[in-house]
Amino acid sequence: MSHSTVVEADDATMLLSKREFHNDKDSTYWLPKDKEEKNRLIRQHYVIKGIFEGNFLKSIGETLNFKKDISILDVGCGSGIWIMDMIKDYPNCSYHGCDIVDFTQGTISSSQFTFNYGNVAKGLPYPDNSFDFVHMRLLVLALREEEWPIAIRELLRVTKPGRMIQLLEIDHKLTGNVMVQAFLASIHAACRSRGQNACIATELKKIVSVINNAKIVQVDYIITDL
């Protein structure tokens, strides 16, 4: 017999089966925010970096000079591992992270980094045209399907004209053996119950293409085993 216990820890945290979760009623994000999750996010980062052979796509490196002091924002920054890795490679840039919880403590200690609380679907806490490079990835389990156009327009609002935004999402297609398909089917069901689209990655190009001031520069699809 298994037991699941929910405890209200504080205004920002909810305990569920000894795991810490955010308690933001405006967000549908459903993964934990504890040390175990932070370690998973760090491992995941290096897997993604290996798959894409870097922290940003080729066209971004050709457009932006990361050796200069450019301003970079990571939306939904999580553990802050992407920013920490970028700081190692490009120490002259200024870095900003935004999320519904501050999960960066103990990961980033650089004076070049500033964290702000914020929900991209409700509006980012930055003025228009603030950043040279805006990065957002793996919010498939955080945003409702109807929130994606809102979020992308908000990214565009805070990005300087002619500068770059990078979106990276996983497409949870029902492929693989029976066990993998069953696992992915459970993810699809959980997403649907929250108004999310587990295959939003395949819709991003269409969402961006109908926004007047957005230009798609590069789209990469990489197939990997689960």
mmCIF file of C-alpha atoms in Angstrom:
data_model
loop_
_atom_site.group_PDB
_atom_site.id
_atom_site.type_symbol
_atom_site.label_atom_id
_atom_site.label_comp_id
_atom_site.label_asym_id
_atom_site.label_seq_id
_atom_site.Cartn_x
_atom_site.Cartn_y
_atom_site.Cartn_z
ATOM 1 C CA MET A 1 0.000 0.000 0.000
ATOM 2 C CA SER A 2 1.321 3.448 -0.891
ATOM 3 C CA HIS A 3 0.473 6.731 0.781
ATOM 4 C CA SER A 4 0.632 10.247 -0.643
ATOM 5 C CA THR A 5 0.669 13.133 1.797
ATOM 6 C CA VAL A 6 0.206 16.791 0.942
ATOM 7 C CA VAL A 7 1.454 19.385 3.428
ATOM 8 C CA GLU A 8 1.421 23.160 3.000
ATOM 9 C CA ALA A 9 5.008 24.023 3.992
ATOM 10 C CA ASP A 10 4.823 27.785 3.367
ATOM 11 C CA ASP A 11 3.287 30.218 0.897
ATOM 12 C CA ALA A 12 5.730 29.193 -1.858
ATOM 13 C CA THR A 13 6.221 25.479 -1.142
ATOM 14 C CA MET A 14 4.028 22.397 -0.987
ATOM 15 C CA LEU A 15 5.257 19.013 0.257
ATOM 16 C CA LEU A 16 3.921 15.961 -1.559
ATOM 17 C CA SER A 17 5.205 12.490 -0.647
ATOM 18 C CA LYS A 18 8.348 14.044 0.877
ATOM 19 C CA ARG A 19 9.099 16.061 -2.288
ATOM 20 C CA GLU A 20 8.965 19.866 -2.495
ATOM 21 C CA PHE A 21 6.761 21.478 -5.156
ATOM 22 C CA HIS A 22 5.957 25.102 -5.958
ATOM 23 C CA ASN A 23 2.691 26.468 -4.610
ATOM 24 C CA ASP A 24 1.993 29.055 -7.325
ATOM 25 C CA LYS A 25 -1.693 28.813 -8.197
ATOM 26 C CA ASP A 26 -1.114 30.615 -11.519
ATOM 27 C CA SER A 27 1.335 27.977 -12.802
ATOM 28 C CA THR A 28 0.659 24.433 -14.021
ATOM 29 C CA TYR A 29 4.300 23.341 -13.654
ATOM 30 C CA TRP A 30 4.237 19.936 -12.023
ATOM 31 C CA LEU A 31 7.828 18.834 -11.338
ATOM 32 C CA PRO A 32 9.512 19.190 -7.903
ATOM 33 C CA LYS A 33 11.802 22.011 -6.758
ATOM 34 C CA ASP A 34 14.074 20.205 -4.306
ATOM 35 C CA LYS A 35 17.725 19.111 -4.251
ATOM 36 C CA GLU A 36 16.992 15.856 -6.061
ATOM 37 C CA GLU A 37 15.308 17.752 -8.889
ATOM 38 C CA LYS A 38 18.148 20.273 -9.051
ATOM 39 C CA ASN A 39 20.646 17.439 -9.532
ATOM 40 C CA ARG A 40 18.449 15.964 -12.277
ATOM 41 C CA LEU A 41 18.297 19.322 -14.059
ATOM 42 C CA ILE A 42 22.084 19.621 -13.926
ATOM 43 C CA ARG A 43 22.536 16.164 -15.473
ATOM 44 C CA GLN A 44 19.858 16.941 -18.062
ATOM 45 C CA HIS A 45 21.640 20.160 -19.036
ATOM 46 C CA TYR A 46 24.837 18.369 -19.994
ATOM 47 C CA VAL A 47 22.887 15.775 -21.982
ATOM 48 C CA ILE A 48 21.164 18.554 -23.954
ATOM 49 C CA LYS A 49 24.446 20.405 -24.423
ATOM 50 C CA GLY A 50 26.024 17.230 -25.791
ATOM 51 C CA ILE A 51 23.140 16.582 -28.182
ATOM 52 C CA PHE A 52 23.215 20.120 -29.624
ATOM 53 C CA GLU A 53 26.997 20.477 -29.310
ATOM 54 C CA GLY A 54 26.771 23.654 -27.280
ATOM 55 C CA ASN A 55 24.490 25.959 -25.332
ATOM 56 C CA PHE A 56 23.095 27.787 -28.364
ATOM 57 C CA LEU A 57 22.490 27.152 -32.051
ATOM 58 C CA LYS A 58 24.983 28.036 -34.776
ATOM 59 C CA SER A 59 22.993 30.989 -36.126
ATOM 60 C CA ILE A 60 23.031 32.658 -32.707
ATOM 61 C CA GLY A 61 26.810 32.399 -32.459
ATOM 62 C CA GLU A 62 27.070 33.933 -35.929
ATOM 63 C CA THR A 63 24.832 36.876 -34.972
ATOM 64 C CA LEU A 64 25.888 37.701 -31.415
ATOM 65 C CA ASN A 65 29.404 38.379 -30.140
ATOM 66 C CA PHE A 66 29.495 36.686 -26.748
ATOM 67 C CA LYS A 67 32.994 38.017 -26.087
ATOM 68 C CA LYS A 68 31.466 41.457 -25.588
ATOM 69 C CA ASP A 69 29.230 42.639 -22.753
ATOM 70 C CA ILE A 70 25.853 41.545 -24.074
ATOM 71 C CA SER A 71 22.790 41.020 -21.882
ATOM 72 C CA ILE A 72 21.357 37.501 -21.620
ATOM 73 C CA LEU A 73 18.079 36.324 -20.064
ATOM 74 C CA ASP A 74 17.174 32.735 -19.200
ATOM 75 C CA VAL A 75 13.396 32.397 -18.752
ATOM 76 C CA GLY A 76 12.383 29.500 -16.533
ATOM 77 C CA CYS A 77 16.016 29.265 -15.457
ATOM 78 C CA GLY A 78 15.417 26.465 -12.933
ATOM 79 C CA SER A 79 18.650 25.425 -11.240
ATOM 80 C CA GLY A 80 20.583 28.060 -13.192
ATOM 81 C CA ILE A 81 22.917 25.467 -14.692
ATOM 82 C CA TRP A 82 22.599 26.836 -18.256
ATOM 83 C CA ILE A 83 23.591 30.310 -17.046
ATOM 84 C CA MET A 84 26.423 28.956 -14.899
ATOM 85 C CA ASP A 85 27.805 27.078 -17.901
ATOM 86 C CA MET A 86 27.492 30.170 -20.098
ATOM 87 C CA ILE A 87 29.335 32.305 -17.526
ATOM 88 C CA LYS A 88 32.284 29.893 -17.662
ATOM 89 C CA ASP A 89 32.527 30.258 -21.445
ATOM 90 C CA TYR A 90 31.524 33.923 -21.782
ATOM 91 C CA PRO A 91 32.435 35.818 -18.591
ATOM 92 C CA ASN A 92 32.071 39.285 -20.157
ATOM 93 C CA CYS A 93 28.300 39.060 -20.554
ATOM 94 C CA SER A 94 25.644 40.069 -18.025
ATOM 95 C CA TYR A 95 23.177 37.343 -17.067
ATOM 96 C CA HIS A 96 19.615 37.422 -15.776
ATOM 97 C CA GLY A 97 17.415 34.539 -14.687
ATOM 98 C CA CYS A 98 13.664 34.504 -14.163
ATOM 99 C CA ASP A 99 11.425 31.803 -12.686
ATOM 100 C CA ILE A 100 8.434 31.311 -10.395
ATOM 101 C CA VAL A 101 10.798 30.003 -7.678
ATOM 102 C CA ASP A 102 14.439 30.820 -6.903
ATOM 103 C CA PHE A 103 16.123 27.498 -7.555
ATOM 104 C CA THR A 104 19.543 29.017 -8.341
ATOM 105 C CA GLN A 105 20.827 29.320 -4.773
ATOM 106 C CA GLY A 106 23.983 27.265 -4.379
ATOM 107 C CA THR A 107 24.407 26.980 -8.163
ATOM 108 C CA ILE A 108 25.336 30.527 -9.223
ATOM 109 C CA SER A 109 27.428 32.880 -7.099
ATOM 110 C CA SER A 110 28.644 35.226 -9.843
ATOM 111 C CA SER A 111 28.235 38.999 -9.506
ATOM 112 C CA GLN A 112 27.279 38.992 -13.214
ATOM 113 C CA PHE A 113 24.013 37.189 -12.423
ATOM 114 C CA THR A 114 20.717 38.694 -11.275
ATOM 115 C CA PHE A 115 17.590 36.686 -10.439
ATOM 116 C CA ASN A 116 14.013 37.947 -10.593
ATOM 117 C CA TYR A 117 10.774 36.179 -9.775
ATOM 118 C CA GLY A 118 8.368 36.054 -12.684
ATOM 119 C CA ASN A 119 5.931 34.003 -14.760
ATOM 120 C CA VAL A 120 6.394 34.471 -18.509
ATOM 121 C CA ALA A 121 2.687 33.814 -19.096
ATOM 122 C CA LYS A 122 1.762 36.654 -16.720
ATOM 123 C CA GLY A 123 4.424 39.137 -17.843
ATOM 124 C CA LEU A 124 8.181 39.325 -17.321
ATOM 125 C CA PRO A 125 9.551 41.912 -14.847
ATOM 126 C CA TYR A 126 11.717 43.685 -17.446
ATOM 127 C CA PRO A 127 11.289 46.753 -19.686
ATOM 128 C CA ASP A 128 10.883 46.470 -23.455
ATOM 129 C CA ASN A 129 14.031 45.830 -25.527
ATOM 130 C CA SER A 130 16.205 44.801 -22.554
ATOM 131 C CA PHE A 131 18.188 41.800 -23.805
ATOM 132 C CA ASP A 132 20.437 40.724 -26.673
ATOM 133 C CA PHE A 133 19.751 37.011 -26.187
ATOM 134 C CA VAL A 134 16.733 35.389 -24.539
ATOM 135 C CA HIS A 135 16.812 31.660 -23.821
ATOM 136 C CA MET A 136 13.829 29.513 -22.822
ATOM 137 C CA ARG A 137 13.675 25.741 -22.761
ATOM 138 C CA LEU A 138 11.632 22.827 -21.440
ATOM 139 C CA LEU A 139 8.503 24.702 -20.397
ATOM 140 C CA VAL A 140 6.301 22.032 -21.959
ATOM 141 C CA LEU A 141 5.343 20.953 -18.426
ATOM 142 C CA ALA A 142 4.892 24.538 -17.244
ATOM 143 C CA LEU A 143 2.718 26.372 -19.784
ATOM 144 C CA ARG A 144 -0.867 25.705 -20.789
ATOM 145 C CA GLU A 145 -1.311 25.338 -24.546
ATOM 146 C CA GLU A 146 -3.048 28.716 -24.868
ATOM 147 C CA GLU A 147 -0.226 30.406 -22.921
ATOM 148 C CA TRP A 148 2.468 29.657 -25.497
ATOM 149 C CA PRO A 149 1.654 32.531 -27.917
ATOM 150 C CA ILE A 150 1.441 34.877 -24.917
ATOM 151 C CA ALA A 151 4.812 33.672 -23.615
ATOM 152 C CA ILE A 152 6.562 33.990 -26.975
ATOM 153 C CA ARG A 153 5.219 37.519 -27.475
ATOM 154 C CA GLU A 154 6.530 38.374 -24.023
ATOM 155 C CA LEU A 155 9.985 37.050 -24.967
ATOM 156 C CA LEU A 156 9.896 39.243 -28.070
ATOM 157 C CA ARG A 157 8.875 42.263 -26.010
ATOM 158 C CA VAL A 158 11.976 42.103 -23.787
ATOM 159 C CA THR A 159 14.360 41.278 -26.662
ATOM 160 C CA LYS A 160 16.150 44.109 -28.459
ATOM 161 C CA PRO A 161 15.199 44.568 -32.141
ATOM 162 C CA GLY A 162 17.326 42.390 -34.394
ATOM 163 C CA ARG A 163 18.603 40.246 -31.529
ATOM 164 C CA MET A 164 17.963 36.568 -30.797
ATOM 165 C CA ILE A 165 15.606 34.217 -28.941
ATOM 166 C CA GLN A 166 16.226 30.483 -28.584
ATOM 167 C CA LEU A 167 13.421 28.032 -27.750
ATOM 168 C CA LEU A 168 14.105 24.368 -27.031
ATOM 169 C CA GLU A 169 11.398 21.812 -26.285
ATOM 170 C CA ILE A 170 11.024 18.049 -26.179
ATOM 171 C CA ASP A 171 8.445 16.361 -28.397
ATOM 172 C CA HIS A 172 6.894 13.545 -26.342
ATOM 173 C CA LYS A 173 5.715 11.453 -29.284
ATOM 174 C CA LEU A 174 4.307 8.002 -28.540
ATOM 175 C CA THR A 175 7.119 5.901 -30.010
ATOM 176 C CA GLY A 176 9.361 3.122 -28.718
ATOM 177 C CA ASN A 177 8.571 -0.190 -27.048
ATOM 178 C CA VAL A 178 5.430 -0.919 -25.042
ATOM 179 C CA MET A 179 6.899 0.274 -21.733
ATOM 180 C CA VAL A 180 8.179 3.527 -23.229
ATOM 181 C CA GLN A 181 4.836 4.167 -24.923
ATOM 182 C CA ALA A 182 3.006 3.548 -21.643
ATOM 183 C CA PHE A 183 5.314 6.000 -19.865
ATOM 184 C CA LEU A 184 4.832 8.656 -22.547
ATOM 185 C CA ALA A 185 1.071 8.067 -22.561
ATOM 186 C CA SER A 186 1.012 8.882 -18.845
ATOM 187 C CA ILE A 187 2.867 12.142 -19.561
ATOM 188 C CA HIS A 188 0.335 13.011 -22.276
ATOM 189 C CA ALA A 189 -2.546 12.307 -19.882
ATOM 190 C CA ALA A 190 -1.003 14.415 -17.112
ATOM 191 C CA CYS A 191 -0.413 17.275 -19.551
ATOM 192 C CA ARG A 192 -3.970 17.144 -20.890
ATOM 193 C CA SER A 193 -5.359 17.296 -17.346
ATOM 194 C CA ARG A 194 -3.469 20.587 -16.898
ATOM 195 C CA GLY A 195 -4.350 22.062 -20.273
ATOM 196 C CA GLN A 196 -0.835 21.423 -21.603
ATOM 197 C CA ASN A 197 0.250 20.005 -24.970
ATOM 198 C CA ALA A 198 2.953 17.345 -24.617
ATOM 199 C CA CYS A 199 3.833 17.799 -28.315
ATOM 200 C CA ILE A 200 4.001 21.605 -28.295
ATOM 201 C CA ALA A 201 7.518 21.412 -29.767
ATOM 202 C CA THR A 202 6.035 20.621 -33.182
ATOM 203 C CA GLU A 203 3.727 23.658 -32.935
ATOM 204 C CA LEU A 204 6.334 26.297 -32.059
ATOM 205 C CA LYS A 205 7.293 27.124 -35.645
ATOM 206 C CA LYS A 206 3.632 27.748 -36.515
ATOM 207 C CA ILE A 207 3.086 29.855 -33.383
ATOM 208 C CA VAL A 208 6.121 32.034 -34.106
ATOM 209 C CA SER A 209 5.382 32.363 -37.836
ATOM 210 C CA VAL A 210 2.126 34.272 -37.270
ATOM 211 C CA ILE A 211 3.753 36.905 -35.031
ATOM 212 C CA ASN A 212 4.452 40.023 -37.108
ATOM 213 C CA ASN A 213 7.781 41.109 -35.604
ATOM 214 C CA ALA A 214 9.305 37.616 -35.404
ATOM 215 C CA LYS A 215 11.613 36.023 -37.973
ATOM 216 C CA ILE A 216 12.543 32.331 -37.764
ATOM 217 C CA VAL A 217 16.289 31.990 -38.373
ATOM 218 C CA GLN A 218 17.024 28.338 -37.585
ATOM 219 C CA VAL A 219 15.026 25.216 -36.701
ATOM 220 C CA ASP A 220 16.775 22.011 -35.654
ATOM 221 C CA TYR A 221 15.199 18.613 -34.962
ATOM 222 C CA ILE A 222 17.336 15.957 -33.303
ATOM 223 C CA ILE A 223 15.999 12.443 -32.657
ATOM 224 C CA THR A 224 17.366 10.661 -29.591
ATOM 225 C CA ASP A 225 16.480 7.578 -27.574
ATOM 226 C CA LEU A 226 14.530 8.094 -24.367
#
